[in-house]
PDB file of C-alpha atoms in Angstrom:
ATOM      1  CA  UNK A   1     304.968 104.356 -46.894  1.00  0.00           C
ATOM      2  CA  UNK A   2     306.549 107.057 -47.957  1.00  0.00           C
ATOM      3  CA  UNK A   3     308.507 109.333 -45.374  1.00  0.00           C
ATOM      4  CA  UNK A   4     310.210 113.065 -46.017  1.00  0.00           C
ATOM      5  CA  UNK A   5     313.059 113.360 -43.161  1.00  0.00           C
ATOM      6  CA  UNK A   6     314.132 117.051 -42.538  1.00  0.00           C
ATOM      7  CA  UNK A   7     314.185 120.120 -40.592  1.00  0.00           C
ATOM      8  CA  UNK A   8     310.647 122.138 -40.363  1.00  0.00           C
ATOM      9  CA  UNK A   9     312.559 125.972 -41.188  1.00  0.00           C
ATOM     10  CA  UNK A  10     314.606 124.126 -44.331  1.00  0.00           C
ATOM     11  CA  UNK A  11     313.417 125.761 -47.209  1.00  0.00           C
ATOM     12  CA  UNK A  12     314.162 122.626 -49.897  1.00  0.00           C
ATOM     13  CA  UNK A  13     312.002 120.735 -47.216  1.00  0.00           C
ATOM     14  CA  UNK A  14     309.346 123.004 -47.285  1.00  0.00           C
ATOM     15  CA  UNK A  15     309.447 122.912 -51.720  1.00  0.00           C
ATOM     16  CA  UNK A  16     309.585 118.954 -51.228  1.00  0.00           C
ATOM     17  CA  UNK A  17     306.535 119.373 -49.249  1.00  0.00           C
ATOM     18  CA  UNK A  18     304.682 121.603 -51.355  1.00  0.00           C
ATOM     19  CA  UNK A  19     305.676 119.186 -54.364  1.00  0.00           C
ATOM     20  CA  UNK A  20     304.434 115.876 -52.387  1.00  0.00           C
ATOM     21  CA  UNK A  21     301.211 117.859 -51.410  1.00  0.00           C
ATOM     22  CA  UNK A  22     300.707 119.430 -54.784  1.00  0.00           C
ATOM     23  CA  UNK A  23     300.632 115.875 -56.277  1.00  0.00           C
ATOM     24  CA  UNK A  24     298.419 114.388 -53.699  1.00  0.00           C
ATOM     25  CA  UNK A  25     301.475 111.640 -52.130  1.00  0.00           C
ATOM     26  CA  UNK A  26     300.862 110.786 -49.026  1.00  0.00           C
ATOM     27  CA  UNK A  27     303.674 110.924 -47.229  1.00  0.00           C
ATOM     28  CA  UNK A  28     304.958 111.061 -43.103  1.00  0.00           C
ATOM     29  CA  UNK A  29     307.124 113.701 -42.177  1.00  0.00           C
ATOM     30  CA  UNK A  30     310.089 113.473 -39.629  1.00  0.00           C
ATOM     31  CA  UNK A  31     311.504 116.519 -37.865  1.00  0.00           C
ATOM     32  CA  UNK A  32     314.965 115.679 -36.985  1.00  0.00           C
ATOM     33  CA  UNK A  33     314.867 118.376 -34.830  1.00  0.00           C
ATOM     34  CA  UNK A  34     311.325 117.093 -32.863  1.00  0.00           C
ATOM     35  CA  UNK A  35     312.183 113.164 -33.255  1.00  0.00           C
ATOM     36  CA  UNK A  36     315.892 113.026 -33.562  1.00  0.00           C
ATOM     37  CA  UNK A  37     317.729 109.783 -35.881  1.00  0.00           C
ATOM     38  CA  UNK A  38     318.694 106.806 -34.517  1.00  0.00           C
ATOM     39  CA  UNK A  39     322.125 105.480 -35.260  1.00  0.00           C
ATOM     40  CA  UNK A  40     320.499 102.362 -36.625  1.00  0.00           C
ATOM     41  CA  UNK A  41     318.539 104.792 -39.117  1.00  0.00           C
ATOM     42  CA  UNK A  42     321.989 106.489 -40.170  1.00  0.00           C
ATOM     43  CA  UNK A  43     323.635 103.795 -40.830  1.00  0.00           C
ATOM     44  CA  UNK A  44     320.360 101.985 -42.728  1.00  0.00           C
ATOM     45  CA  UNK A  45     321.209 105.214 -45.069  1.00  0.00           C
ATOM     46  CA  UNK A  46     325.089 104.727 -45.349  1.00  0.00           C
ATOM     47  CA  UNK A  47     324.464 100.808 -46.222  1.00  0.00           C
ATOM     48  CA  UNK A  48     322.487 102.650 -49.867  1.00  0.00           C
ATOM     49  CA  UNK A  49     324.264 105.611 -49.871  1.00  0.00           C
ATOM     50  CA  UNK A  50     327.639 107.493 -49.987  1.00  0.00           C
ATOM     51  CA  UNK A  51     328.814 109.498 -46.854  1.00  0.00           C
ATOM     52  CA  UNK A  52     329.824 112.427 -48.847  1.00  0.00           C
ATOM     53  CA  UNK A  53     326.021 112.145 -50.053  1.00  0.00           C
ATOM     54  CA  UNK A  54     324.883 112.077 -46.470  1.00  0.00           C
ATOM     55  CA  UNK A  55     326.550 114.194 -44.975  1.00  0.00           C
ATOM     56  CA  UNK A  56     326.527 118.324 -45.572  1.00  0.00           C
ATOM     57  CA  UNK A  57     330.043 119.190 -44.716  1.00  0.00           C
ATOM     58  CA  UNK A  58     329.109 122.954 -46.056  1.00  0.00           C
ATOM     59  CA  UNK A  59     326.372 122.858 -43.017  1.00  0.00           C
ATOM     60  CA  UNK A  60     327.081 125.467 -40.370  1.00  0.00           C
ATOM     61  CA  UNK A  61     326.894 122.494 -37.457  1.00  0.00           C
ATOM     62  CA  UNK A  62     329.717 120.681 -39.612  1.00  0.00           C
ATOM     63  CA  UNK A  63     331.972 124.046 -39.168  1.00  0.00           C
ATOM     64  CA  UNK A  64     330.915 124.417 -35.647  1.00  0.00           C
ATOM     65  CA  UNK A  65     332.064 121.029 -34.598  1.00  0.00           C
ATOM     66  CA  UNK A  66     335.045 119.654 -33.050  1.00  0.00           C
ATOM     67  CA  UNK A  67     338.246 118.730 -35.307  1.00  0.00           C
ATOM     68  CA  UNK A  68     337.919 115.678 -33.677  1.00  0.00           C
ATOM     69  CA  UNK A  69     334.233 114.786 -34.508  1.00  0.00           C
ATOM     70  CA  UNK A  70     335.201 115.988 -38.158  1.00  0.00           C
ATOM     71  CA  UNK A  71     337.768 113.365 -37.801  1.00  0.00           C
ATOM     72  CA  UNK A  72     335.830 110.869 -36.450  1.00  0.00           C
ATOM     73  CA  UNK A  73     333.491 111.554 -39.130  1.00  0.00           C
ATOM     74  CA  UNK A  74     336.282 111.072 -41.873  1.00  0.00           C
ATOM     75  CA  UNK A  75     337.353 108.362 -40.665  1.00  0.00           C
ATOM     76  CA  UNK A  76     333.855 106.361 -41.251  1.00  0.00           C
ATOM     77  CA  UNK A  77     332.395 106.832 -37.661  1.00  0.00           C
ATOM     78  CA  UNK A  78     329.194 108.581 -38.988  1.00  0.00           C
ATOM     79  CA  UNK A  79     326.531 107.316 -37.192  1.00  0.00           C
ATOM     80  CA  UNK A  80     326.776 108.345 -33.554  1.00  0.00           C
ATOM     81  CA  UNK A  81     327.580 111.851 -34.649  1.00  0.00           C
ATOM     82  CA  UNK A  82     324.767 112.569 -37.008  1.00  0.00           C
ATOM     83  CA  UNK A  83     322.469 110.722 -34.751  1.00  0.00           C
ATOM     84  CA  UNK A  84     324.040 113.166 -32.297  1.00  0.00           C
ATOM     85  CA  UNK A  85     323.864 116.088 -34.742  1.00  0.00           C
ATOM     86  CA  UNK A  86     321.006 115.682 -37.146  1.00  0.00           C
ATOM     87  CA  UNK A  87     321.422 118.646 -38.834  1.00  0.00           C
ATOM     88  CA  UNK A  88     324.706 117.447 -40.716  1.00  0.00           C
ATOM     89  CA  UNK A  89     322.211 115.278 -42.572  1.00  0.00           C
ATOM     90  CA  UNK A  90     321.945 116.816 -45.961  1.00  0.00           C
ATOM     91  CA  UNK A  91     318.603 117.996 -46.475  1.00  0.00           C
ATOM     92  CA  UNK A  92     315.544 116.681 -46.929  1.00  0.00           C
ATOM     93  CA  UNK A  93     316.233 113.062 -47.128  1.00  0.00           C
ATOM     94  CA  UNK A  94     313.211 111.092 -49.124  1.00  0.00           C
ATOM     95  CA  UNK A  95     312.446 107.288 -48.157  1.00  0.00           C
ATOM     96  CA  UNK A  96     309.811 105.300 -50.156  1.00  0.00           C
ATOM     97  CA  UNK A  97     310.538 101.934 -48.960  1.00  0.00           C
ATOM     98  CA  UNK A  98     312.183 101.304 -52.468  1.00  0.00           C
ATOM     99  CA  UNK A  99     314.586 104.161 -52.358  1.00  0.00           C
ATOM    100  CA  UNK A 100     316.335 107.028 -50.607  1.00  0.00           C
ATOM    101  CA  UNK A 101     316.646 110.600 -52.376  1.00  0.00           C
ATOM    102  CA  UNK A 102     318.656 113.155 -50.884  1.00  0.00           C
ATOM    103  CA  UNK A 103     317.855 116.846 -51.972  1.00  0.00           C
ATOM    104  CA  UNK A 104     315.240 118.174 -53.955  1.00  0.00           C
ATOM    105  CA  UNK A 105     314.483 117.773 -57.724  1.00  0.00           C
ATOM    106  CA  UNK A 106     310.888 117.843 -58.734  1.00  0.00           C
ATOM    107  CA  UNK A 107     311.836 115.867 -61.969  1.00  0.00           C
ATOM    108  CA  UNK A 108     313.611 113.212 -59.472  1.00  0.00           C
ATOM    109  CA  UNK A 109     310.442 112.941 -57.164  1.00  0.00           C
ATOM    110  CA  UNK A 110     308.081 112.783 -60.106  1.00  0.00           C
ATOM    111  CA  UNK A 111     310.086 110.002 -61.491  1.00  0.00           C
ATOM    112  CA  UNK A 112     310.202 108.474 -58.360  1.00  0.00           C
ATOM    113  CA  UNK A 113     306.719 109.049 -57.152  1.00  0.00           C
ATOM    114  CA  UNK A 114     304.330 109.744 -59.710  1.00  0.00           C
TER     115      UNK A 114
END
């Protein structure tokens, strides 16, 4: 099954909705904001992809944070913080079972989904 992990208000989630609904693929949505991330599901992520893929350090929660979270977060101890925070998450984050896209492309997704 394919599931779209973002924020409702994002507006690349809402064109990576409108793509995946425009080409008929069915699809789950997850609101980070309405059913949080696990740790476990973060770090399922970091074991495919990069942290400096992951993460959004240009995200308005990463410059509201503590120096020492930042740190933490540096330092490889993602996982409880973005769990914590979901909204560092870069958005929207695109599972298929196969794969995990991060961002929008509708030339990715088509060449992923179609």
């Amino acid at each position: 099954m394919t599931t779209l992990y973002g924020i409702k208000n994002c507006d690349t989630v809402k064109k990576a909705r409108k793509w995946l609904e425009g080409n008929s693929v069915a699809y789950t949505f997850h609101d980070f904001r309405e059913h949080g991330l696990t740790e476990q599901q973060v770090n399922e992520w970091l074991e495919v992809l990069a942290p400096e893929v992951l993460i959004n350090k240009r995200s308005t929660t990463w410059k509201q944070m503590s120096d020492s979270d930042k740190a933490k977060v540096d330092a490889g101890d993602i996982a409880a913080i973005a769990a914590a925070n979901p909204t560092l998450i870069k958005r929207p984050v695109l599972a298929t079972g196969d794969s995990l896209q991060v961002g929008f492309k509708d030339s990715d997704y088509a060449g992923l989904l179609l």
